[in-house]
Short mmCIF file of C-alpha atoms and ligand atoms in Angstrom, two decimals:
data_model
loop_
_atom_site.label_atom_id
_atom_site.label_comp_id
_atom_site.label_asym_id
_atom_site.label_seq_id
_atom_site.Cartn_x
_atom_site.Cartn_y
_atom_site.Cartn_z
CA MET B 22 132.54 161.57 195.20
CA SER B 23 133.22 157.85 195.32
CA PRO B 24 136.26 156.45 197.10
CA LEU B 25 137.45 155.28 193.69
CA SER B 26 140.88 156.57 192.98
CA LYS B 27 141.70 159.21 190.49
CA VAL B 28 144.23 158.61 187.79
CA ILE B 29 146.22 161.78 187.33
CA MET B 30 148.23 161.16 184.27
CA LEU B 31 149.42 158.41 182.00
CA SER B 32 153.01 157.77 181.08
CA ASP B 33 152.76 158.96 177.49
CA GLU B 34 151.55 162.41 178.51
CA ARG B 35 154.55 162.90 180.69
CA GLU B 36 156.93 164.14 178.03
CA ARG B 37 154.41 166.49 176.55
CA ILE B 38 153.73 168.05 179.92
CA GLU B 39 157.46 168.36 180.56
CA ASP B 40 157.87 170.12 177.21
CA VAL B 41 155.26 172.70 178.15
CA LEU B 42 156.96 173.36 181.50
CA ASP B 43 160.41 173.58 179.88
CA THR B 44 159.10 176.12 177.38
CA LEU B 45 157.65 178.22 180.17
CA ILE B 46 160.96 178.17 182.06
CA GLU B 47 162.95 179.10 178.98
CA LYS B 48 160.69 181.86 177.67
CA SER B 49 160.02 183.51 181.03
CA GLY B 50 163.45 183.00 182.58
CA SER B 51 161.96 181.18 185.57
CA LEU B 52 164.00 179.01 187.92
CA CYS B 53 161.50 176.20 187.84
CA ALA B 54 157.96 175.29 186.93
CA ILE B 55 155.86 172.79 188.84
CA LEU B 56 152.46 171.36 188.00
CA ILE B 57 150.38 170.11 190.93
CA THR B 58 146.83 168.86 191.45
CA LYS B 59 144.25 170.88 193.34
CA ASP B 60 144.75 168.62 196.33
CA GLY B 61 148.49 169.16 196.44
CA HIS B 62 150.05 166.22 194.61
CA THR B 63 152.94 166.91 192.27
CA ILE B 64 152.35 165.97 188.65
CA SER B 65 155.58 167.26 187.20
CA ALA B 66 158.50 169.46 188.29
CA ARG B 67 161.07 170.94 185.89
CA GLY B 68 164.01 173.31 186.07
CA THR B 69 166.16 174.01 189.10
CA THR B 70 164.37 172.41 192.02
CA SER B 71 167.21 171.09 194.16
CA PHE B 72 166.81 173.99 196.62
CA LEU B 73 163.14 173.17 197.10
CA ASN B 74 161.11 170.65 199.06
CA ILE B 75 158.58 170.04 196.30
CA THR B 76 156.10 168.00 198.34
CA ALA B 77 155.95 170.71 200.99
CA LEU B 78 155.57 173.41 198.36
CA ALA B 79 152.77 171.53 196.60
CA THR B 80 150.83 171.01 199.81
CA LEU B 81 151.17 174.61 200.93
CA VAL B 82 150.27 176.07 197.56
CA ALA B 83 147.22 173.80 197.29
CA GLY B 84 146.17 174.84 200.80
CA SER B 85 146.59 178.53 200.16
CA PHE B 86 144.84 178.28 196.80
CA ALA B 87 141.92 176.50 198.45
CA ALA B 88 141.80 179.26 201.04
CA THR B 89 141.79 182.03 198.43
CA ARG B 90 139.00 180.21 196.58
CA GLN B 91 136.90 180.63 199.71
CA VAL B 92 137.93 184.26 199.92
CA ALA B 93 136.77 184.65 196.31
CA ALA B 94 133.42 183.10 197.15
CA LEU B 95 132.99 185.51 200.07
CA ILE B 96 133.33 188.52 197.78
CA GLY B 97 131.15 187.02 195.08
CA GLU B 98 133.85 185.71 192.74
CA LYS B 99 134.06 182.10 191.57
CA GLU B 100 137.80 181.95 192.05
CA PHE B 101 140.99 183.91 191.57
CA SER B 102 142.80 182.53 188.57
CA ILE B 103 146.22 183.87 189.57
CA LEU B 104 148.17 184.23 192.80
CA PHE B 105 151.40 186.16 192.95
CA GLN B 106 153.74 186.23 195.93
CA GLN B 107 156.56 188.74 195.82
CA GLY B 108 159.67 188.22 197.90
CA ALA B 109 162.92 190.16 198.19
CA SER B 110 164.77 188.01 195.67
CA ARG B 111 162.43 185.20 194.68
CA HIS B 112 158.84 185.32 193.58
CA VAL B 113 156.12 182.78 193.00
CA HIS B 114 153.47 182.94 190.31
CA ILE B 115 150.60 180.47 190.60
CA SER B 116 147.90 179.97 188.01
CA LEU B 117 144.93 177.69 187.73
CA VAL B 118 144.90 175.03 185.02
CA ALA B 119 141.50 173.81 183.83
CA GLY B 120 140.05 174.17 187.32
CA THR B 121 141.77 170.99 188.48
CA ALA B 122 145.48 171.74 188.67
CA MET B 123 147.86 174.55 189.46
CA LEU B 124 150.97 175.73 187.70
CA ILE B 125 153.70 177.21 189.88
CA ALA B 126 156.56 179.26 188.48
CA VAL B 127 159.42 180.42 190.70
CA PHE B 128 161.55 183.27 189.34
CA GLU B 129 164.13 185.78 190.56
CA ASP B 130 163.98 188.91 188.42
CA SER B 131 160.87 190.85 189.45
CA GLN B 132 161.02 192.80 186.16
CA ARG B 133 159.95 189.60 184.46
CA ILE B 134 156.54 189.36 186.04
CA GLY B 135 154.84 190.36 182.79
CA LEU B 136 156.71 187.68 180.85
CA VAL B 137 155.99 185.07 183.48
CA ARG B 138 152.32 185.96 183.43
CA LEU B 139 152.13 185.76 179.63
CA HIS B 140 153.93 182.45 179.32
CA ALA B 141 152.21 180.91 182.33
CA LYS B 142 148.91 181.68 180.62
CA ARG B 143 150.08 179.96 177.42
CA ALA B 144 151.42 177.00 179.37
CA ALA B 145 148.17 176.68 181.32
CA ASP B 146 146.18 176.54 178.09
CA GLY B 147 148.50 173.88 176.69
CA LEU B 148 148.37 171.84 179.87
CA ALA B 149 144.59 172.08 180.08
CA ALA B 150 144.35 170.48 176.65
CA LEU B 151 146.74 167.68 177.60
CA MET B 152 145.01 166.99 180.88
CA SER B 153 141.59 166.69 179.34
CA VAL B 154 142.98 163.96 177.13
CA SER B 155 144.35 162.02 180.10
CA ARG B 156 141.07 162.30 181.98
CA GLU B 157 139.26 160.49 179.23
CA ARG B 158 141.38 157.40 179.34
CA THR B 159 141.90 155.12 182.25
CA ASP B 160 144.43 152.45 181.82
CA ARG B 161 145.08 150.56 185.01
CA GLU B 162 146.54 147.35 183.70
CA GLU B 163 149.99 148.15 185.01
CA LEU B 164 148.80 147.93 188.59
CA ILE B 165 147.67 144.64 190.09
CA VAL B 166 145.44 145.87 192.85
CA ALA B 167 145.09 142.72 194.95
CA GLN B 168 148.87 142.27 195.14
CA PHE B 169 149.38 145.95 195.78
CA LYS B 170 147.06 145.85 198.78
CA GLU B 171 148.64 142.78 200.26
CA PHE B 172 152.15 144.14 199.95
CA ALA B 173 151.20 147.61 201.23
CA SER B 174 149.52 146.04 204.22
CA SER B 175 152.62 144.11 205.19
CA LEU B 176 154.72 147.29 204.73
CA ILE B 177 152.45 149.12 207.18
CA ASP B 178 153.04 146.41 209.77
CA ARG B 179 156.76 146.53 209.19
CA ILE B 180 157.02 150.33 209.50
CA PHE B 181 155.31 150.41 212.85
CA SER B 182 157.31 147.58 214.32
CA GLU B 183 160.64 149.19 213.40
CA MET Z 28 140.52 160.52 197.05
CA SER Z 29 143.59 158.46 196.36
CA THR Z 30 145.56 159.50 193.33
CA ILE Z 31 147.53 157.26 191.03
CA ASN Z 32 150.09 159.00 188.91
CA PHE Z 33 151.35 156.73 186.17
CA ALA Z 34 153.80 159.33 184.94
CA THR Z 35 155.71 159.88 188.16
CA ARG Z 36 154.71 156.39 189.32
CA GLU Z 37 153.25 157.47 192.62
CA ILE Z 38 150.19 156.51 194.61
CA ASN Z 39 149.01 158.88 197.32
CA PHE Z 40 146.39 158.57 200.03
CA LYS Z 41 145.12 161.28 202.34
CA ILE Z 42 144.26 160.83 206.01
CA VAL Z 43 142.84 163.65 208.12
CA TYR Z 44 142.88 163.94 211.92
CA TYR Z 45 139.73 165.76 213.00
CA GLY Z 46 138.35 166.67 216.43
CA PRO Z 47 137.67 169.52 218.86
CA GLY Z 48 140.30 172.09 219.82
CA MET Z 49 143.09 170.83 222.09
CA SER Z 50 142.02 167.19 221.81
CA GLY Z 51 145.53 166.12 220.77
CA LYS Z 52 145.52 165.92 216.97
CA THR Z 53 148.83 167.70 216.51
CA THR Z 54 150.32 165.65 219.35
CA ASN Z 55 149.39 162.47 217.45
CA LEU Z 56 151.22 163.63 214.33
CA VAL Z 57 154.24 164.88 216.21
CA TYR Z 58 154.55 161.61 218.12
CA MET Z 59 154.36 159.37 215.07
CA TYR Z 60 156.76 161.67 213.26
CA SER Z 61 159.28 161.21 216.06
CA ARG Z 62 158.92 157.44 215.84
CA LEU Z 63 159.41 157.08 212.09
CA THR Z 64 162.85 156.64 210.62
CA ASP Z 65 164.04 159.39 208.25
CA ASP Z 66 163.49 157.36 205.09
CA ARG Z 67 159.82 156.97 206.01
CA LYS Z 68 158.90 160.63 206.31
CA GLY Z 69 159.08 163.94 204.50
CA GLN Z 70 159.17 167.35 206.12
CA LEU Z 71 156.64 168.09 208.88
CA ILE Z 72 154.79 171.32 208.19
CA THR Z 73 152.88 173.02 210.98
CA LEU Z 74 150.84 176.14 210.33
CA ASP Z 75 150.00 177.30 213.82
CA THR Z 76 149.41 180.37 215.95
CA GLU Z 77 151.94 181.74 218.44
CA GLN Z 78 150.12 179.71 221.09
CA GLU Z 79 150.83 176.51 219.13
CA ARG Z 80 147.19 176.08 218.19
CA THR Z 81 146.74 174.80 214.66
CA LEU Z 82 145.82 177.66 212.35
CA PHE Z 83 145.39 175.83 209.06
CA PHE Z 84 146.89 172.35 209.17
CA ASP Z 85 149.81 170.12 210.15
CA PHE Z 86 151.10 167.84 207.45
CA PHE Z 87 153.70 165.25 206.66
CA PRO Z 88 153.99 162.52 204.04
CA LEU Z 89 154.52 159.00 205.39
CA GLU Z 90 156.45 156.98 202.84
CA LEU Z 91 155.36 153.38 202.63
CA GLY Z 92 157.97 152.51 200.06
CA GLU Z 93 157.87 151.27 196.50
CA ILE Z 94 155.24 148.73 195.50
CA GLN Z 95 155.08 147.35 191.97
CA GLY Z 96 157.27 150.25 190.95
CA PHE Z 97 154.93 152.84 192.50
CA LYS Z 98 156.13 155.11 195.29
CA THR Z 99 153.32 154.82 197.78
CA ARG Z 100 152.66 157.34 200.51
CA PHE Z 101 150.05 158.50 202.97
CA HIS Z 102 149.61 162.24 203.39
CA LEU Z 103 148.69 162.89 207.02
CA TYR Z 104 146.90 166.11 207.97
CA THR Z 105 145.35 167.63 211.09
CA VAL Z 106 142.61 170.24 211.05
CA PRO Z 107 142.43 173.24 213.38
CA GLY Z 108 139.98 172.23 216.11
CA GLN Z 109 139.02 175.68 217.39
CA VAL Z 110 135.41 176.44 216.53
CA TYR Z 111 136.42 179.72 214.94
CA TYR Z 112 138.39 177.99 212.14
CA GLU Z 113 135.48 176.12 210.57
CA ALA Z 114 136.22 177.31 207.01
CA SER Z 115 139.83 176.09 207.18
CA ARG Z 116 138.75 172.79 208.71
CA ARG Z 117 136.46 172.13 205.79
CA ILE Z 118 139.21 172.83 203.25
CA VAL Z 119 141.59 170.37 204.87
CA LEU Z 120 138.98 167.60 204.90
CA SER Z 121 138.54 167.78 201.15
CA GLY Z 122 139.57 164.61 199.33
CA ALA Z 123 140.20 162.57 202.48
CA ASP Z 124 140.53 158.80 202.00
CA GLY Z 125 140.23 158.17 205.72
CA VAL Z 126 139.51 160.12 208.90
CA VAL Z 127 140.61 159.82 212.52
CA PHE Z 128 138.37 161.54 215.01
CA VAL Z 129 140.36 162.47 218.13
CA ALA Z 130 137.99 162.99 221.06
CA ASP Z 131 139.00 164.62 224.33
CA SER Z 132 138.08 162.23 227.16
CA GLN Z 133 137.62 165.00 229.74
CA ALA Z 134 134.01 165.15 230.94
CA SER Z 135 134.05 168.94 230.54
CA ARG Z 136 134.69 168.54 226.81
CA ARG Z 137 131.74 166.27 226.18
CA PRO Z 138 129.61 168.78 224.22
CA ASP Z 139 132.66 169.82 222.17
CA ASN Z 140 133.29 166.24 221.05
CA VAL Z 141 129.70 165.80 220.00
CA GLU Z 142 129.56 169.11 218.19
CA SER Z 143 132.87 168.48 216.41
CA LEU Z 144 131.76 165.04 215.23
CA ARG Z 145 128.51 166.48 213.97
CA GLY Z 146 130.46 169.14 212.07
CA MET Z 147 132.79 166.52 210.65
CA LEU Z 148 129.95 164.42 209.27
CA GLU Z 149 128.32 167.51 207.84
CA ASN Z 150 131.56 168.61 206.17
CA MET Z 151 132.18 165.12 204.83
CA ALA Z 152 128.68 165.09 203.38
CA SER Z 153 129.34 168.41 201.67
CA TYR Z 154 132.09 166.67 199.69
CA GLY Z 155 130.01 163.54 199.14
CA LEU Z 156 132.26 161.60 201.52
CA GLN Z 157 130.30 158.92 203.37
CA PRO Z 158 131.52 157.33 206.58
CA GLY Z 159 131.83 153.68 205.69
CA PRO Z 160 133.15 154.03 202.15
CA VAL Z 161 135.48 156.55 203.80
CA PRO Z 162 136.73 154.83 206.96
CA VAL Z 163 136.43 156.62 210.29
CA VAL Z 164 138.56 155.60 213.28
CA LEU Z 165 137.85 157.00 216.74
CA GLN Z 166 140.48 157.83 219.30
CA TYR Z 167 139.61 158.60 222.93
CA ASN Z 168 142.57 160.68 223.98
CA LYS Z 169 143.87 161.98 227.31
CA ARG Z 170 143.02 158.77 229.17
CA ASP Z 171 145.68 159.77 231.73
CA MET Z 172 143.73 162.75 233.01
CA ASP Z 173 141.41 163.09 235.98
CA GLY Z 174 137.71 163.72 235.47
CA ILE Z 175 137.38 161.74 232.26
CA LEU Z 176 134.33 160.09 230.76
CA THR Z 177 134.01 156.32 230.76
CA VAL Z 178 134.65 154.54 227.48
CA GLU Z 179 130.96 153.55 227.46
CA ASP Z 180 129.88 157.17 227.67
CA LEU Z 181 132.21 158.13 224.84
CA ASP Z 182 130.93 155.18 222.81
CA ALA Z 183 127.37 156.35 223.32
CA ASP Z 184 128.19 159.96 222.41
CA LEU Z 185 130.22 159.16 219.32
CA ARG Z 186 128.32 156.33 217.62
CA ALA Z 187 131.21 154.00 218.31
CA ASP Z 188 129.24 150.90 217.36
CA SER Z 189 130.11 151.38 213.72
CA TRP Z 190 133.80 152.37 213.91
CA PRO Z 191 137.08 151.00 215.25
CA ARG Z 192 138.17 152.85 218.37
CA PHE Z 193 141.25 153.27 220.53
CA ALA Z 194 142.01 154.71 223.95
CA SER Z 195 145.13 156.87 223.91
CA VAL Z 196 147.55 159.08 225.75
CA ALA Z 197 149.03 160.89 222.78
CA THR Z 198 151.61 162.78 224.84
CA GLN Z 199 153.11 159.41 225.80
CA GLY Z 200 152.42 157.80 222.45
CA ALA Z 201 150.01 155.22 223.85
CA GLY Z 202 147.47 154.25 221.19
CA VAL Z 203 148.92 156.62 218.58
CA LEU Z 204 150.50 154.03 216.30
CA ASP Z 205 147.60 151.58 216.65
CA THR Z 206 145.26 154.32 215.49
CA VAL Z 207 147.25 155.31 212.44
CA ARG Z 208 147.98 151.73 211.48
CA THR Z 209 144.28 150.91 211.62
CA VAL Z 210 143.15 153.87 209.54
CA MET Z 211 145.86 153.17 206.94
CA LYS Z 212 144.71 149.57 206.64
CA GLU Z 213 141.08 150.53 206.43
CA VAL Z 214 141.92 152.94 203.62
CA LEU Z 215 143.96 150.35 201.83
CA SER Z 216 141.23 147.71 202.05
CA ARG Z 217 138.91 150.03 200.12
CA PHE Z 218 141.42 150.80 197.38
CA GLU Z 219 140.34 149.54 193.99
N1 LIG D 326 147.47 164.90 229.66
C1 LIG D 326 147.43 164.79 228.32
N2 LIG D 326 147.62 165.90 227.56
C2 LIG D 326 147.58 165.76 226.22
C3 LIG D 326 147.32 164.52 225.59
N3 LIG D 326 147.34 164.71 224.24
C4 LIG D 326 147.58 166.02 224.04
N4 LIG D 326 147.72 166.67 225.23
C5 LIG D 326 148.00 168.09 225.45
O1 LIG D 326 146.89 168.86 225.01
C6 LIG D 326 147.28 170.10 224.45
C7 LIG D 326 146.70 170.26 223.07
O2 LIG D 326 147.27 169.28 222.20
P1 LIG D 326 147.34 169.50 220.61
O3 LIG D 326 147.87 168.25 220.03
O4 LIG D 326 148.04 170.76 220.27
O5 LIG D 326 145.79 169.64 220.29
P2 LIG D 326 145.10 169.87 218.87
O6 LIG D 326 143.98 168.89 218.80
O7 LIG D 326 146.09 169.82 217.78
O8 LIG D 326 144.51 171.34 219.07
P3 LIG D 326 144.09 172.40 217.89
O9 LIG D 326 145.26 172.54 217.02
O10 LIG D 326 143.73 173.67 218.58
O11 LIG D 326 142.92 171.81 217.22
C8 LIG D 326 148.80 170.09 224.46
O12 LIG D 326 149.23 170.80 225.60
C9 LIG D 326 149.15 168.61 224.59
O13 LIG D 326 150.38 168.41 225.23
C10 LIG D 326 147.13 163.37 226.43
O14 LIG D 326 146.89 162.26 225.98
N5 LIG D 326 147.18 163.58 227.78
MG1 LIG D 327 146.60 171.14 216.36
#
């Protein structure tokens, strides 16, 4: 792996990804749906998320998914494609998208698990298609790297002298 | 690996604090967290045992601010240093843009430092991460204690010729901010 950065998604895919998440929320009756990368960065979050620290959620889900991937390897599986965590009143359904991202759905009615599973599967397929498109194109013109580095460097100095 | 998200307009970097058990990795994160103003940091997550030993990782996002319309942040992680948690350590190291190796200066911990560094390089290699392209910064911690190694001895043990290094007393904050500032800048200088 080179230290070259990875471009997650381009602006024009944003709306299409949001549409897929909105459909999942609506059809499954979930509170929210969040798409994150394997390493725990948020790509998109839709629905009711004000009660949630999304960054923390993304990091923890990515960590636990990585851990279960190792568990899978230990028992001779490549990976587990779905994780489901059942609480007293809220539940989390996590599914793998194209091996590179994870789709998280939070919902309240445990009777809906079947619906959530069905629509999460459909959403994951839709997202996989969208994400393979964005991987093929890299359009970096919006970011002027030399200036970015200079400015970021001066911000670092400022933060630690505060 | 840094990620640029043009849709949410975010740029994220990942820095991992590695080192033997009890060397002071968590203490580094907790200290810098206490020094940052609220607008510069997200929630601190610690996944630890009842004895406050790291079980999986500590994490918080350090917000640099907005640059050219991109929210820029460094995700800071620690690994669990205890030998037993090797599998978890490897997971946390994945995708690192920069690494801080926190050594314990106590003479009694000498073999543990060496073994942990060896493991770190091996784990980095397993992800194709090369020291150099991925910056490594060394920190010699616990300089306040009795029975510590000389800086020269630590240099010799830890291949310090090739990497920036700092002496520290993480419990008092000495050297903590210099270390993180240096690794952030090293990461940034390689961004392209
Ligand atoms: N005297 C002294 N004690 C320190 C220093 N830094 C850390 N400690 C102490 O060492 C102990 C271990 O520190 P941690 O930060 O939890 O160590 P760690 O590297 O995160 O340990 P693991 O999570 O097990 O890998 C704690 O009791 C700290 O207070 C230091 O510079 N000097
Ligand atoms: Mg720790």
